[in-house]
Coordinates of C-alpha atoms in Angstrom, one line a residue:
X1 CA 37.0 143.5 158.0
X2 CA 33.5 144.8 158.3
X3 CA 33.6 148.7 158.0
X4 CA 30.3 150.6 158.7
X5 CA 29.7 154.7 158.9
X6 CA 26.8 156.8 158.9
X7 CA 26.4 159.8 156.8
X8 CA 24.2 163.4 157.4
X9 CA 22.8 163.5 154.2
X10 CA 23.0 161.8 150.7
X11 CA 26.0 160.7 149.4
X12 CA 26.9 160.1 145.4
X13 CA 29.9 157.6 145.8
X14 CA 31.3 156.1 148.9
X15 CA 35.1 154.0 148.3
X16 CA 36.9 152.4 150.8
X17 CA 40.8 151.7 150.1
X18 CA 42.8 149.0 152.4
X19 CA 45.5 146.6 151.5
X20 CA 46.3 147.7 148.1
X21 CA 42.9 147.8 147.3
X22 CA 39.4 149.4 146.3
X23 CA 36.1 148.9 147.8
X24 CA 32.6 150.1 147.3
X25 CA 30.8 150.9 150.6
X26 CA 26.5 150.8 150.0
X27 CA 23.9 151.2 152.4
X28 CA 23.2 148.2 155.1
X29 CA 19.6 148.3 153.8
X30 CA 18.1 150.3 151.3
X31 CA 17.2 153.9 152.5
X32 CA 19.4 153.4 155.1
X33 CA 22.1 156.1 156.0
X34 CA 24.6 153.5 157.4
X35 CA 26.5 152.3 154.5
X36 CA 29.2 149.5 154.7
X37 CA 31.9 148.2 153.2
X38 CA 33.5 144.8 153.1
X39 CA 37.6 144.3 153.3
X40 CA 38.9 141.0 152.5
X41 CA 41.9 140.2 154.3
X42 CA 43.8 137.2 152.8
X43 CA 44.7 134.5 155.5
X44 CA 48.6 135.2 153.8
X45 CA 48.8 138.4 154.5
X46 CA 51.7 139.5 156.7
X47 CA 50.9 140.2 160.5
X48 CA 51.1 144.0 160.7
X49 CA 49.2 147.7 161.2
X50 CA 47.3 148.9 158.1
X51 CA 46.2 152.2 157.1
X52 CA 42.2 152.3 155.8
X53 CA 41.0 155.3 154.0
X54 CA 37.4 156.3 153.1
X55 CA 36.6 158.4 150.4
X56 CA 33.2 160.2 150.4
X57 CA 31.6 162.6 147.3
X58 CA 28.1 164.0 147.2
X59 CA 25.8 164.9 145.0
X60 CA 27.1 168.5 144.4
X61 CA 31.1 166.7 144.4
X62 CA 32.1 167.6 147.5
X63 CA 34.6 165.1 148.9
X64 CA 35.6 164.0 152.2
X65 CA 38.5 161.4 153.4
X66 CA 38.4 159.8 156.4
X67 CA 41.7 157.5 157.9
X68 CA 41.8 155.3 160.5
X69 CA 44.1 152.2 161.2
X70 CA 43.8 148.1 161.6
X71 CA 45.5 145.5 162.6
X72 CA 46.2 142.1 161.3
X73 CA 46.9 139.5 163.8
X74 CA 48.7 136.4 163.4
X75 CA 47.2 133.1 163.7
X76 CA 47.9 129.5 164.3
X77 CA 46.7 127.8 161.6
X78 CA 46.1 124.1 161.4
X79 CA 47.5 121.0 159.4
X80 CA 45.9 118.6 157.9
X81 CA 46.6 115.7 155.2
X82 CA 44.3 114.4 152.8
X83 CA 44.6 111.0 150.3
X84 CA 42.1 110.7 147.0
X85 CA 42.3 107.6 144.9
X86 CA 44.5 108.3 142.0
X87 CA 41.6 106.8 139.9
X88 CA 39.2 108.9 141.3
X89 CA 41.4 112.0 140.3
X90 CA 41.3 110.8 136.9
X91 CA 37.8 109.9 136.6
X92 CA 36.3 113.6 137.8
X93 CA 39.4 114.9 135.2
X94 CA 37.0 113.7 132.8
X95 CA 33.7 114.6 133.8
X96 CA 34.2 117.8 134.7
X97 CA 36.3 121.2 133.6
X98 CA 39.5 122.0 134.7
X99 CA 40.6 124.0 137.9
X100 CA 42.1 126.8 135.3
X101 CA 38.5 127.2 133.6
X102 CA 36.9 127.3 137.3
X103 CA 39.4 130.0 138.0
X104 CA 38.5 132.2 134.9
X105 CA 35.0 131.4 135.5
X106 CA 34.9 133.2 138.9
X107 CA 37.0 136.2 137.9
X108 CA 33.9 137.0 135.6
X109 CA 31.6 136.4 137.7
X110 CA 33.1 138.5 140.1
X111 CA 33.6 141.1 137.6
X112 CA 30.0 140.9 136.6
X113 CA 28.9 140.8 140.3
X114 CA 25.3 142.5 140.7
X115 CA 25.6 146.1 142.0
X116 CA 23.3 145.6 145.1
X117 CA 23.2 144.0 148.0
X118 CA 20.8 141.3 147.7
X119 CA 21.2 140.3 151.6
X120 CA 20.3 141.2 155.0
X121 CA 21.0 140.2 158.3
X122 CA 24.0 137.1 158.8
X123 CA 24.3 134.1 156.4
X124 CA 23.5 130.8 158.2
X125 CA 25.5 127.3 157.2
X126 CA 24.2 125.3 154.3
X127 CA 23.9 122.5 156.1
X128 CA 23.1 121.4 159.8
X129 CA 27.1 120.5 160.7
X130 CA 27.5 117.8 162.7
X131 CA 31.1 119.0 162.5
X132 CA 34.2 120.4 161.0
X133 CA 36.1 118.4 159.2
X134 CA 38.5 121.0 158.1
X135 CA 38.7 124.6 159.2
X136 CA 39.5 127.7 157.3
X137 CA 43.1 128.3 156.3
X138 CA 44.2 125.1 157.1
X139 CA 47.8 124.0 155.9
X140 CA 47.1 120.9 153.5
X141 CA 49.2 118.5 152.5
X142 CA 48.5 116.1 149.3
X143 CA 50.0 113.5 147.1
X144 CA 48.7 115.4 144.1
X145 CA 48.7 118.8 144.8
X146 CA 51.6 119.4 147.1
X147 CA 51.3 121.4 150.4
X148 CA 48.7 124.7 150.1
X149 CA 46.3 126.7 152.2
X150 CA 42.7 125.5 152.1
X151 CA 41.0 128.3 152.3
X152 CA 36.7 126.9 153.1
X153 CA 35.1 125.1 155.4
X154 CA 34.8 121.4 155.2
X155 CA 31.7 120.2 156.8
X156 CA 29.6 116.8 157.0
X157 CA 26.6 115.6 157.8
X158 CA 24.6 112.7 156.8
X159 CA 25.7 111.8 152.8
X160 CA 23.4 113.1 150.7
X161 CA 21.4 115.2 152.7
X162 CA 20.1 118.6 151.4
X163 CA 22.1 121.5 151.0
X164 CA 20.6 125.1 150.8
X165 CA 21.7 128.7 150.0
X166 CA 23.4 130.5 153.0
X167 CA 22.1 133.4 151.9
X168 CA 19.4 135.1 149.2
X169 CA 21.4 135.6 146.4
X170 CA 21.3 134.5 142.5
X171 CA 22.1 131.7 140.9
X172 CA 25.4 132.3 139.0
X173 CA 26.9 128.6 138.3
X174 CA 25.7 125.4 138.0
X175 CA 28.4 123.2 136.7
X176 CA 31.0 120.0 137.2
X177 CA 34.5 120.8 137.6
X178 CA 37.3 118.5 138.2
X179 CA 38.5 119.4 141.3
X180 CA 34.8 120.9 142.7
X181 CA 32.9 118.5 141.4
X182 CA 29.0 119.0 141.1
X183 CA 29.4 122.8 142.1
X184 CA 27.1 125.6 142.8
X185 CA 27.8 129.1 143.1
X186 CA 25.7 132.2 144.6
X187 CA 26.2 135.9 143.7
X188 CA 25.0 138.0 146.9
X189 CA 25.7 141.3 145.1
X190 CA 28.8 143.9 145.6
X191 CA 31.3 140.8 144.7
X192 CA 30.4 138.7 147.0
X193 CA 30.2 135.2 146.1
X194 CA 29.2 131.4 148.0
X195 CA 30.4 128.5 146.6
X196 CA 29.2 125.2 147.0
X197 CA 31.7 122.0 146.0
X198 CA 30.7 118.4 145.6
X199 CA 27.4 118.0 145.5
X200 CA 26.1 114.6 145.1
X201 CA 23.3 116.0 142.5
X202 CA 21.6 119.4 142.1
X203 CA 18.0 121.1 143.1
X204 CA 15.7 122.0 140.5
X205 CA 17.6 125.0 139.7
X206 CA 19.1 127.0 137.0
X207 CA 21.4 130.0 136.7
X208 CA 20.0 133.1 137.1
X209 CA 17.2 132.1 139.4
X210 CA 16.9 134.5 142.2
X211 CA 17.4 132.3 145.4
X212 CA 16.2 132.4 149.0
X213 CA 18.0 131.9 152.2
X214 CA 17.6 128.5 152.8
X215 CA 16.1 127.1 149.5
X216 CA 17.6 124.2 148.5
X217 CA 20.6 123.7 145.8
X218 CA 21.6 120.4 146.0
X219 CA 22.9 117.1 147.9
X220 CA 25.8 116.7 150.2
X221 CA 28.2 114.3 148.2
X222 CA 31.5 113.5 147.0
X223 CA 32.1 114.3 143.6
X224 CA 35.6 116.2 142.7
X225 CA 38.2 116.0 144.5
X226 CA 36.9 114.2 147.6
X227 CA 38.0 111.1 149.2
X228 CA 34.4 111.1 151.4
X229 CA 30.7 112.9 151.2
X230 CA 31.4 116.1 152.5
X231 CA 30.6 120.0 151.8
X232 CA 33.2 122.4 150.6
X233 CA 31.8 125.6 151.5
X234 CA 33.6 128.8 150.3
X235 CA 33.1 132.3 150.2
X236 CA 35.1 135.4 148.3
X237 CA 34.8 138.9 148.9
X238 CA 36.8 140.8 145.1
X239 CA 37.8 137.1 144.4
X240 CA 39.2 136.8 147.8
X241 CA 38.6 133.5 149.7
X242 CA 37.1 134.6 153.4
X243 CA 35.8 132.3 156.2
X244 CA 32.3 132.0 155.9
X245 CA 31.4 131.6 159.5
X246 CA 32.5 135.0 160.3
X247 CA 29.2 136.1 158.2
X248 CA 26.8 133.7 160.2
X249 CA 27.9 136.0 163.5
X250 CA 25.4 138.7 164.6
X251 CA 28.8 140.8 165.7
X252 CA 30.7 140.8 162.4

């Protein structure tokens, strides 16, 4: 949920509350008087109307709370089933860290998230897709991991062709992980991250570089937990996995 709202003068601090949850709004660009605010909305969360509240203080602590409503629709996700060679598994189990240390990994990198936004305008894909392979918030089912939400995009082009950054941001990992593989991740700023899984090798870059949109970060590949060269491209909002092809739309 993409909330924007302009204000009359300057503002100190601007905090938007929805689902449980605390946001910080900014300015869409700097000097700007339109600030924004990001909500994730998991692709679990039960179908009902929410309450949204934003909470405005200026400089001499005057406050201001505004309330307004959303909805969260239910959708039909898809199904999907995916086989890796069980020697595969165990080969990237050795090569790379495990899914627990990824986990932990992102939780401080989201904690440590740079307090500005370091984008402007929509993201763009990290690859020219020739397709989908598999869409956000589709229902998996595998032999090793059971049935779960996968909750990127999957998309293909030709193996081993470059990947870039689908936005400017900083370079925040550069590491192998079991289950990602050869992974790179972006910070954009404000907690929001983009992740890129199974990359055949990486681009002459190291973390914290500063990044631009489109500079490249690697080769499409196969490492991880891949049965064919692919891209596993994910983004997270607070450490909440979004679909990252609502941010390459002018209207989000």
């Amino acid at each position: 949920l993409h909330v924007q709202f302009q204000t009359n003068k300057d503002i100190k601090q601007a905090r938007v509350s929805a689902l449980s949850n605390t946001y910080a709004a900014f300015p869409e660009s700097k000097g700007s008087s339109i600030y924004e605010a990001f909500i994730p909305v998991p692709c679990e969360e039960k179908p009902n109307e929410y309450l949204m509240s934003v909470d405005l203080v200026d400089n001499v602590g005057n406050s201001l709370r505004l309330d307004n409503k959303f909805v969260v629709a239910k959708y039909p996700f898809k199904t999907s089933r995916l086989v890796v060679d069980a020697e595969k598994i165990k080969k990237e189990e050795e090569l790379g860290y495990d899914r627990q240390q990824f986990e932990k990994l992102v939780e401080q990198l989201t904690e440590n998230s740079v307090d500005e936004k370091l984008w402007r305008g929509e993201f763009c894909t990290p690859i020219e897709v020739a397709r989908v392979t598999t869409e956000f918030g589709t229902i998996r089912t595998t032999q090793h991991k059971g049935r779960y939400a996968h909750k990127a995009l999957d998309v293909i082009n030709t193996p081993k062709s470059v990947v870039w950054a689908s936005q400017d941001g900083i370079v925040a990992c550069k590491e192998r992980f079991a289950d990602s593989g050869n992974t790179v991740i972006l910070d954009h700023g404000h907690g929001v991250l983009s992740m890129y899984f199974h990359l055949d090798d990486f681009a002459n870059i190291k973390v914290g570089d500063k990044v631009a949109k489109g500079n490249p970060l690697g080769k499409l590949g196969k490492t991880g937990y891949a049965s064919g060269y692919h891209l596993h491209w994910e983004m997270r909002v607070n450490n909440i996995q979004i679909d990252p092809m609502q941010w390459t739309k002018t209207t989000f």
